[in-house]
Tab-separated table of C-alpha atoms and ligand atoms in Angstrom:
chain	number	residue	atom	x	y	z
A	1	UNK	CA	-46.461	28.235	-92.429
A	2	UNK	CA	-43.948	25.789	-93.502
A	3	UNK	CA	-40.861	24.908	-91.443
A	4	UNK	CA	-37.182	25.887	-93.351
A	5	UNK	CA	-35.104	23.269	-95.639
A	6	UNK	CA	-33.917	20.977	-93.354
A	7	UNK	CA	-32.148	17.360	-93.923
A	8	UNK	CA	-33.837	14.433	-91.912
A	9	UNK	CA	-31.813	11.856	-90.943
A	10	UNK	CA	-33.750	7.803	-90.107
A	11	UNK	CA	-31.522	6.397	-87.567
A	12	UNK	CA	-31.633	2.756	-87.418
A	13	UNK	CA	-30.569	2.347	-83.571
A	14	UNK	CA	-29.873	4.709	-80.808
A	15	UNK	CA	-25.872	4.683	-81.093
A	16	UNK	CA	-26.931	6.730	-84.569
A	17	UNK	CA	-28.483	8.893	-82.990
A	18	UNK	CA	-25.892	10.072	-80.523
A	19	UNK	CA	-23.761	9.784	-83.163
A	20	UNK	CA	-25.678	12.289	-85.458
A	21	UNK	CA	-25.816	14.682	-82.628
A	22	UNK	CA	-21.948	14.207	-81.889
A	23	UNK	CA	-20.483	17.959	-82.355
A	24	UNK	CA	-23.318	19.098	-84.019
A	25	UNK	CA	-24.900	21.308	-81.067
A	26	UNK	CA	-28.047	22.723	-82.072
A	27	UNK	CA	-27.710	22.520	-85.631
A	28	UNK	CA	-29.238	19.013	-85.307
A	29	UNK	CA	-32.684	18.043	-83.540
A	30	UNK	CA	-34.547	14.732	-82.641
A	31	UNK	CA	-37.572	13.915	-84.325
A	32	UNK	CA	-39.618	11.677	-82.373
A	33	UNK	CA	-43.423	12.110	-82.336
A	34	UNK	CA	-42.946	15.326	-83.819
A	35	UNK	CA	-46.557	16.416	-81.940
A	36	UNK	CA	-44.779	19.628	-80.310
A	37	UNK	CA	-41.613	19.885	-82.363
A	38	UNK	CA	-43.386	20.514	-85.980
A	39	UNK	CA	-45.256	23.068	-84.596
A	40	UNK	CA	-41.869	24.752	-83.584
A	41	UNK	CA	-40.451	24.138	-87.195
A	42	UNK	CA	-43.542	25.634	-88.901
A	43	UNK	CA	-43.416	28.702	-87.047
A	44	UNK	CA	-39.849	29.041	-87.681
A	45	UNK	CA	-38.990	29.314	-84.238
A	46	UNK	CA	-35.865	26.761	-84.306
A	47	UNK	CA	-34.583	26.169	-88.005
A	48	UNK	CA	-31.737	23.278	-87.444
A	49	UNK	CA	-30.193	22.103	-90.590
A	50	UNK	CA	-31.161	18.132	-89.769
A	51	UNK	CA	-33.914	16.130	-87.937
A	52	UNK	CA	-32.527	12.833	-86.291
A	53	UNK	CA	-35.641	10.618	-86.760
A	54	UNK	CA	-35.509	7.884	-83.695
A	55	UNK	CA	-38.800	6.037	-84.570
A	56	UNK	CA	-37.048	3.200	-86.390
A	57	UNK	CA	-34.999	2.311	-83.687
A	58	UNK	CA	-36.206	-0.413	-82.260
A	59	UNK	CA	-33.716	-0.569	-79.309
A	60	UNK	CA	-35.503	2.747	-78.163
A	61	UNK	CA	-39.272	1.218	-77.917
A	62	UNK	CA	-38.364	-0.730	-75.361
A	63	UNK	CA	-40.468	-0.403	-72.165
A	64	UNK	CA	-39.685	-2.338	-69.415
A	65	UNK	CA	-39.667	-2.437	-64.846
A	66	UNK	CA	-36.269	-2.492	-63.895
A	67	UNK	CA	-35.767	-3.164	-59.938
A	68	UNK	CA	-38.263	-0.254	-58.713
A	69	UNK	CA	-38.517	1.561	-62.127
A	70	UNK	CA	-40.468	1.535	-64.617
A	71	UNK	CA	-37.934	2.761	-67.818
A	72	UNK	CA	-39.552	3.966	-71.058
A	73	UNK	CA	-37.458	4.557	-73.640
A	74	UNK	CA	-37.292	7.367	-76.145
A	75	UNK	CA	-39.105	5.765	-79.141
A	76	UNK	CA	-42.062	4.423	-76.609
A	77	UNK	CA	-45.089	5.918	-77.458
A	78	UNK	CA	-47.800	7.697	-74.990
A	79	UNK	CA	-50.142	5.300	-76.519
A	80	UNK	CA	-48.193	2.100	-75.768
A	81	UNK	CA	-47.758	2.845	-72.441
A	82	UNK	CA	-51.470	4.138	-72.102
A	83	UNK	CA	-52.278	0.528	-73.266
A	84	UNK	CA	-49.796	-1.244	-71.401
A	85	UNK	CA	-52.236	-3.434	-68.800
A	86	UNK	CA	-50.096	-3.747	-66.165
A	87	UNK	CA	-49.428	0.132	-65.772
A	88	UNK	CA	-52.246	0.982	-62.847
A	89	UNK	CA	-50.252	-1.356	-60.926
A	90	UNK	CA	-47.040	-0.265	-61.782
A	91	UNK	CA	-47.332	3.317	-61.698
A	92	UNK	CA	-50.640	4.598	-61.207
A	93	UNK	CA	-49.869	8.085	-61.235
A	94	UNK	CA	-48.844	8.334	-65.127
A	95	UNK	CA	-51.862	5.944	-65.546
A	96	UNK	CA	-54.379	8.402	-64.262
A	97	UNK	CA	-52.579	10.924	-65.602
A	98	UNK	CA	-52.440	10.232	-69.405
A	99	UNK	CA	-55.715	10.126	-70.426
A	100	UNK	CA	-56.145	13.448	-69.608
A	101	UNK	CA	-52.756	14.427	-71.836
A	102	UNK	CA	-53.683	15.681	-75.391
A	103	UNK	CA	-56.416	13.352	-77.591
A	104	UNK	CA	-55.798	9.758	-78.524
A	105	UNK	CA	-54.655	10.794	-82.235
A	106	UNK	CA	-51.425	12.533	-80.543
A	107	UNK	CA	-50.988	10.517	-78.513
A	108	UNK	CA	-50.069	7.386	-80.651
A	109	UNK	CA	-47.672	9.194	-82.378
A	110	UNK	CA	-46.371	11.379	-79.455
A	111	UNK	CA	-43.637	9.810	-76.844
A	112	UNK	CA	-43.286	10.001	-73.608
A	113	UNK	CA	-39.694	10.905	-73.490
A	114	UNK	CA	-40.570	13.323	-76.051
A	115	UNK	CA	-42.916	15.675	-73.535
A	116	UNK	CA	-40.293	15.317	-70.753
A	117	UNK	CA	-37.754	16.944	-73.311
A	118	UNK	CA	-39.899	19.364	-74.367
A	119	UNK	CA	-40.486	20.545	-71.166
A	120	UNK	CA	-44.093	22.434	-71.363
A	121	UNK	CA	-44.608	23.809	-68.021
A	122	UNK	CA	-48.162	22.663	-67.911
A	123	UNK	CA	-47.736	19.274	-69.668
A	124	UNK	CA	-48.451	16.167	-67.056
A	125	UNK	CA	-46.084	13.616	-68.021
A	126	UNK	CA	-42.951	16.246	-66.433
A	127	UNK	CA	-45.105	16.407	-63.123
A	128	UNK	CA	-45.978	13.037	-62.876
A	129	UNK	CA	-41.910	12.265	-63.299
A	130	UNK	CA	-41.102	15.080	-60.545
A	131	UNK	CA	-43.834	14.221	-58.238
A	132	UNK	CA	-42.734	10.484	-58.517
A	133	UNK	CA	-39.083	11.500	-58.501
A	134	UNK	CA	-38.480	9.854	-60.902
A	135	UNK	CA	-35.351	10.448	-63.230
A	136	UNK	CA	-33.704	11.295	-66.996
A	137	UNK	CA	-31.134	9.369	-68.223
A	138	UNK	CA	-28.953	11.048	-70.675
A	139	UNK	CA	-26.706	9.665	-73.674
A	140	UNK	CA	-24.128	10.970	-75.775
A	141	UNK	CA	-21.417	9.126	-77.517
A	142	UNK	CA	-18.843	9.485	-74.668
A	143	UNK	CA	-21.818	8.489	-72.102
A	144	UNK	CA	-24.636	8.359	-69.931
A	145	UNK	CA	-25.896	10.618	-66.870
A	146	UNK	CA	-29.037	10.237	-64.665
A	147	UNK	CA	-30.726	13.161	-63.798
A	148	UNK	CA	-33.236	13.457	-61.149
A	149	UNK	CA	-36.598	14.750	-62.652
A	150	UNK	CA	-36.417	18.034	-59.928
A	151	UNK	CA	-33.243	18.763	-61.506
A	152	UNK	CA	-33.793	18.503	-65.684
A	153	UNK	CA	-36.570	20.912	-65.668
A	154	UNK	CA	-34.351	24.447	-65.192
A	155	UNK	CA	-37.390	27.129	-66.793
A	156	UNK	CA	-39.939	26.853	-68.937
A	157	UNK	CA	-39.487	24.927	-72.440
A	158	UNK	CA	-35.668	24.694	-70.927
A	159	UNK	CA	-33.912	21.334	-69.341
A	160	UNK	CA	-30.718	20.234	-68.203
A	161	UNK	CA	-29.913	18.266	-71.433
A	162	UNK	CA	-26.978	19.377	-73.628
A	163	UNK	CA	-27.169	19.569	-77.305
A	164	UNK	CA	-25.209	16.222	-77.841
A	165	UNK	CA	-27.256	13.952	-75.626
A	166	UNK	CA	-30.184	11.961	-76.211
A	167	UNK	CA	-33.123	12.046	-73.494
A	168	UNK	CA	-32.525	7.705	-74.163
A	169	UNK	CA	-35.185	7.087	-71.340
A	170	UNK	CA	-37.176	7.777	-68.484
A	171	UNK	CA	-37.319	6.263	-65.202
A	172	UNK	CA	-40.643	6.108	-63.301
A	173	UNK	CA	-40.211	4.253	-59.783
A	174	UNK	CA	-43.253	1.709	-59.288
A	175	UNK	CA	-45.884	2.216	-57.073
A	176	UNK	CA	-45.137	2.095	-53.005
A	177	UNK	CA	-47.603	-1.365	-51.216
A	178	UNK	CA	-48.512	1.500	-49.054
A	179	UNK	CA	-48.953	4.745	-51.653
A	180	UNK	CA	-51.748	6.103	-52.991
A	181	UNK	CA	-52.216	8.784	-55.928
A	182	UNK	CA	-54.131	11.269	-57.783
A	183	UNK	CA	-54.244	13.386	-60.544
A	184	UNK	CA	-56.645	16.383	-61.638
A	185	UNK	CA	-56.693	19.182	-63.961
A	186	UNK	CA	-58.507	21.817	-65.257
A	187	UNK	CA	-58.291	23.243	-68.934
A	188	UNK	CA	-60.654	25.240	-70.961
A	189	UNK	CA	-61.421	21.898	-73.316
A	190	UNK	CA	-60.860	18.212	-72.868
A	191	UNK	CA	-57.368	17.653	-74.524
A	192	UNK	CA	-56.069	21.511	-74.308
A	193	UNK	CA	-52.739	22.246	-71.834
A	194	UNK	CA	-53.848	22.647	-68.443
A	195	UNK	CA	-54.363	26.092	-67.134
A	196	UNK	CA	-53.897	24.054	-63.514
A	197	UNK	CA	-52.870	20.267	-62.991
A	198	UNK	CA	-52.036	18.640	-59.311
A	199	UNK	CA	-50.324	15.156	-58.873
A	200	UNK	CA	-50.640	13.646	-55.506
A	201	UNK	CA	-48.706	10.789	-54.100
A	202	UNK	CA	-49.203	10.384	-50.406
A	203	UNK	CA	-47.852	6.911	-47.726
A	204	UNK	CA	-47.916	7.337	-44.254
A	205	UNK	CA	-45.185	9.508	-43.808
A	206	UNK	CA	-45.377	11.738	-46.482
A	207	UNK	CA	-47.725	13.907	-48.395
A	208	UNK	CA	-46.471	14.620	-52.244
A	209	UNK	CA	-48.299	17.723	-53.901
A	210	UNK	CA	-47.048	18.411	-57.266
A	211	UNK	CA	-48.229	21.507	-59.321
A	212	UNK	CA	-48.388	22.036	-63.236
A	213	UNK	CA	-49.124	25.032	-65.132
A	214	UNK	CA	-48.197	27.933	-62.965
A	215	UNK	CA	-44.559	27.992	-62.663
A	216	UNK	CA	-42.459	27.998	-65.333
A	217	UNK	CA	-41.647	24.621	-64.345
A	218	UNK	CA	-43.463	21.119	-62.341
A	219	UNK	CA	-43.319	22.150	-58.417
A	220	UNK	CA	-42.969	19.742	-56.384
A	221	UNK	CA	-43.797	20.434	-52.175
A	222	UNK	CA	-43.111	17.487	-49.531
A	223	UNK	CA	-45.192	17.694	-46.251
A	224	UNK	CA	-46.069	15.538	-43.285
A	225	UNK	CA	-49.539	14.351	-43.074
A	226	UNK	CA	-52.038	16.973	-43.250
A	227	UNK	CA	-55.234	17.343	-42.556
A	228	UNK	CA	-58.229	19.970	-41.831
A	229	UNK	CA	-56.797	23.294	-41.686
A	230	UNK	CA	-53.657	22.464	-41.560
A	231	UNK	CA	-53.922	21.122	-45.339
A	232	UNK	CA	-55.692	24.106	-46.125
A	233	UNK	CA	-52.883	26.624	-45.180
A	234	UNK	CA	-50.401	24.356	-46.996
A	235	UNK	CA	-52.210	24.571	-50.044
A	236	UNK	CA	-53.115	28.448	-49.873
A	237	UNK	CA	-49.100	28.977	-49.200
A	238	UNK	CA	-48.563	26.608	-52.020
A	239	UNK	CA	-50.532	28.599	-54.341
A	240	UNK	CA	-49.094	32.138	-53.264
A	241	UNK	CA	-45.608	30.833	-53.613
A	242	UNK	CA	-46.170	29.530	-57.218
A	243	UNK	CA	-45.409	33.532	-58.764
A	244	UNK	CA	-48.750	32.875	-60.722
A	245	UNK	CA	-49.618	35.798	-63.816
A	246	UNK	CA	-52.539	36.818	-65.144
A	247	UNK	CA	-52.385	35.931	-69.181
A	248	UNK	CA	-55.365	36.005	-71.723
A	249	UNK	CA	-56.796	32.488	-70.355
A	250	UNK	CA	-56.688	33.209	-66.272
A	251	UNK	CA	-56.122	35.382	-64.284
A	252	UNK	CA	-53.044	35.082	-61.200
A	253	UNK	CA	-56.235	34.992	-58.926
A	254	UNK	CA	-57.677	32.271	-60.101
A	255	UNK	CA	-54.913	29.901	-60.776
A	256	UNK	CA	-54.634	30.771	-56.888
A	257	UNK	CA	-57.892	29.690	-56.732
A	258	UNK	CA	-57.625	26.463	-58.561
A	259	UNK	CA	-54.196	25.495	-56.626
A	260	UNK	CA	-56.505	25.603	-53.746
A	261	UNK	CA	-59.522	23.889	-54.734
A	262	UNK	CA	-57.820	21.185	-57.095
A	263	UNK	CA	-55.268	20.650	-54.095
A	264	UNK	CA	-57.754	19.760	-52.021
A	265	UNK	CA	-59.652	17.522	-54.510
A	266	UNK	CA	-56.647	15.831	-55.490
A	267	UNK	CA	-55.756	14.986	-51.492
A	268	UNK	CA	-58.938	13.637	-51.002
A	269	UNK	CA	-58.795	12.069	-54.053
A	270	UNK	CA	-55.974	9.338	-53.171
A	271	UNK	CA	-57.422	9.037	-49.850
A	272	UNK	CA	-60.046	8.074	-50.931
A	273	UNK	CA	-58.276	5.248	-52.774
A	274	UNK	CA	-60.006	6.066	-56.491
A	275	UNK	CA	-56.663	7.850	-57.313
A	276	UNK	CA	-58.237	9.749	-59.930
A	277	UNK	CA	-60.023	12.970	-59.309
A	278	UNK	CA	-62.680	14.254	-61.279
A	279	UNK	CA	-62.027	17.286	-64.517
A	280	UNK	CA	-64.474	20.550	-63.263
A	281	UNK	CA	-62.849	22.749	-60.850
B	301	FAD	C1	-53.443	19.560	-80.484
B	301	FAD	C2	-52.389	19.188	-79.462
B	301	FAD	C3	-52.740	19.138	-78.119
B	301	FAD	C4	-51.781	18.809	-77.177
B	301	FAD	N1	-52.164	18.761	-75.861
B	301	FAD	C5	-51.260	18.411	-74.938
B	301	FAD	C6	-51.637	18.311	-73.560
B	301	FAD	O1	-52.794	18.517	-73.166
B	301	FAD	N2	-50.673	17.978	-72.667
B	301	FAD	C7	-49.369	17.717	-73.060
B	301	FAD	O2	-48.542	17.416	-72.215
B	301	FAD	N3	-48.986	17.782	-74.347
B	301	FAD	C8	-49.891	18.119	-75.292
B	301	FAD	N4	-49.506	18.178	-76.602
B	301	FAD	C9	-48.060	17.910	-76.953
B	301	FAD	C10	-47.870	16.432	-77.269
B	301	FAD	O3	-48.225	15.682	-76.194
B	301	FAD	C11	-46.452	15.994	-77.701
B	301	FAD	O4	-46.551	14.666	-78.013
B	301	FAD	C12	-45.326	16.049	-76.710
B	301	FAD	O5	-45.248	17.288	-76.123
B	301	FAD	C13	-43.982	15.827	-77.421
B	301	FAD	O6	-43.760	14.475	-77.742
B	301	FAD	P1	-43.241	14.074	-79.189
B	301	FAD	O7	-42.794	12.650	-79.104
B	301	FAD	O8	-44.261	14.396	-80.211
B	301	FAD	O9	-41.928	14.992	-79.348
B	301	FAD	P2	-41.446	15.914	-80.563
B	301	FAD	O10	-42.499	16.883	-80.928
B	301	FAD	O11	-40.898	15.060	-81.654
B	301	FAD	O12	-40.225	16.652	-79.830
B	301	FAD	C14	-40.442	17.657	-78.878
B	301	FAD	C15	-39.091	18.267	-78.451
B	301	FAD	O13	-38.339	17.327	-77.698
B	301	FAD	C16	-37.134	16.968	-78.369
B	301	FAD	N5	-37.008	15.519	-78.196
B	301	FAD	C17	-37.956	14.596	-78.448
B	301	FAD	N6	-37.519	13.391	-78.058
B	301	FAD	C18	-36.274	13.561	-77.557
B	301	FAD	C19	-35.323	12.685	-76.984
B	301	FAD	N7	-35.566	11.375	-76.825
B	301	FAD	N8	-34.149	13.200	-76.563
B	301	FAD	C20	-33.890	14.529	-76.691
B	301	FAD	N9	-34.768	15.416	-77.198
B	301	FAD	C21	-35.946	14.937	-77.653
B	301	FAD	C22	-37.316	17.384	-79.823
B	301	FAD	O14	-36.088	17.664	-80.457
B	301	FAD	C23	-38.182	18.612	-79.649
B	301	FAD	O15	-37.384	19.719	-79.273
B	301	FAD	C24	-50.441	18.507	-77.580
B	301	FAD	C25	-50.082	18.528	-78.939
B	301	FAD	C26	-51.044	18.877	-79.868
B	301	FAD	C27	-50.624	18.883	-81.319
């Protein structure tokens, strides 16, 4: 299918953007990487009457650490970060965790800011941001609000951002000296959604277990060191408290299953120092 008649707008720098958007509501959408959105236009299932293009603005490429952040703006590709050396170091959670995101082709066109708008429920860059807590900051031409990750993800494909405002950037905090991560998925092929992904991020006084692809949103749980059994029950209550369904690729079961097994993986994972866990469940 083709999407409907739309106009498409090239802004030149992000106050164009917000100022396209100004009063427009829905009738106007951003184009960034356009990897999910298209696919939304060609089945017709948002017809806006304009595209705002952002990839021309320069001012929104920028990717930079800002105190203990690491701020990507909108126009930043998943690639450039990907590539970016420094990024194990700075956040290692988003580095283990994009590589497993899509295929290389989509991901040099598609942004980062662009998945956290979109919202999938069982994309990794929104629960690498919540697990991280990391936050959204929001533009429109009277201003800016920061969001914290936990909050702009209200339902599935849904998000605290209005109409008018432009997801500008997101803001990743760096890596704690004494934090260690993992990330782990499982999908039917390499590059497909995952059916179940777990983000880990664990110091001595905490235990981070975030979990994609069941809810209708990233869940994030917070827990004291864990270990044995006691990890064990945490996970199982984890995965019971998720509301999982059975749909045409798995069944509630066994995304019950995987919260379990991955959980566990992923723990052991960060403990183990590798910070990345391995793809079979
Ligand atoms: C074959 C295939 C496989 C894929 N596999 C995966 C996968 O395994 N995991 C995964 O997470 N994703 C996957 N994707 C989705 C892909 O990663 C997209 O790149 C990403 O979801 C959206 O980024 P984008 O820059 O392309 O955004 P777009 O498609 O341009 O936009 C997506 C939505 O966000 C809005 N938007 C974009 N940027 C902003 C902004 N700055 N402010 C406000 N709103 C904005 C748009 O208006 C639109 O509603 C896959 C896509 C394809 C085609």
């Amino acid at each position: 299918m083709k999407p409907a008649a739309f106009d498409l707008l090239r802004a030149g720098n992000a106050d164009e953007v917000v100022e396209a958007l100004r009063g427009r509501g829905d009738e106007v959408r951003i184009l960034a990487g356009g990897q999910s959105l298209m696919a939304v236009l060609n089945l017709r299932l948002a017809q806006p009457r304009a595209l705002v293009d952002l990839t021309g603005c320069a001012d929104l490429r920028e990717v930079r650490k800002d105190r203990a952040m690491l701020v990507v703006h909108a126009a930043a590709t998943q690639a450039s970060v990907e590539r970016r050396k420094e990024l194990r170091g700075e956040v290692p959670l988003l580095a283990a965790a994009l590589p497993w995101m899509s295929h290389p082709q989509i991901r040099s066109r598609g942004t980062i800011c662009g998945s956290i708008a979109h919202a999938d429920p069982a994309a990794e860059l929104p629960l690498v941001l919540a697990t991280l807590g990391g936050e959204v900051v929001l533009r429109r031409a009277r201003g800016r609000r920061t969001v914290a990750a936990t909050d702009f993800f209200t339902g599935m494909l849904s998000t605290a951002r209005r109409p008018d405002e432009l997801l500008e950037c997101v803001r990743f905090p760096l890596a704690g000296a004494d934090t260690r991560y993992a990330f782990t998925e499982f999908a039917l092929r390499h590059g497909d959604f995952a059916l179940v992904a777990i983000a880990v991020a664990e110091n001595a006084g905490e235990l981070r277990i975030g979990v994609g692809g069941v809810a209708d949103r990233p869940v994030l749980r917070r827990y004291p060191r864990l270990d044995g059994s006691a990890l064990d029950d945490a996970l199982n209550e984890l995965a019971w408290s998720l509301d999982a369904r059975d749909d045409a690729n798995l069944s509630a079961q066994g995304r019950r299953r995987l919260v379990r097994r991955l959980g566990r993986r992923a723990v052991n994972a960060a403990r183990e120092t590798t910070g990345i866990a391995g793809r079979t469940a």
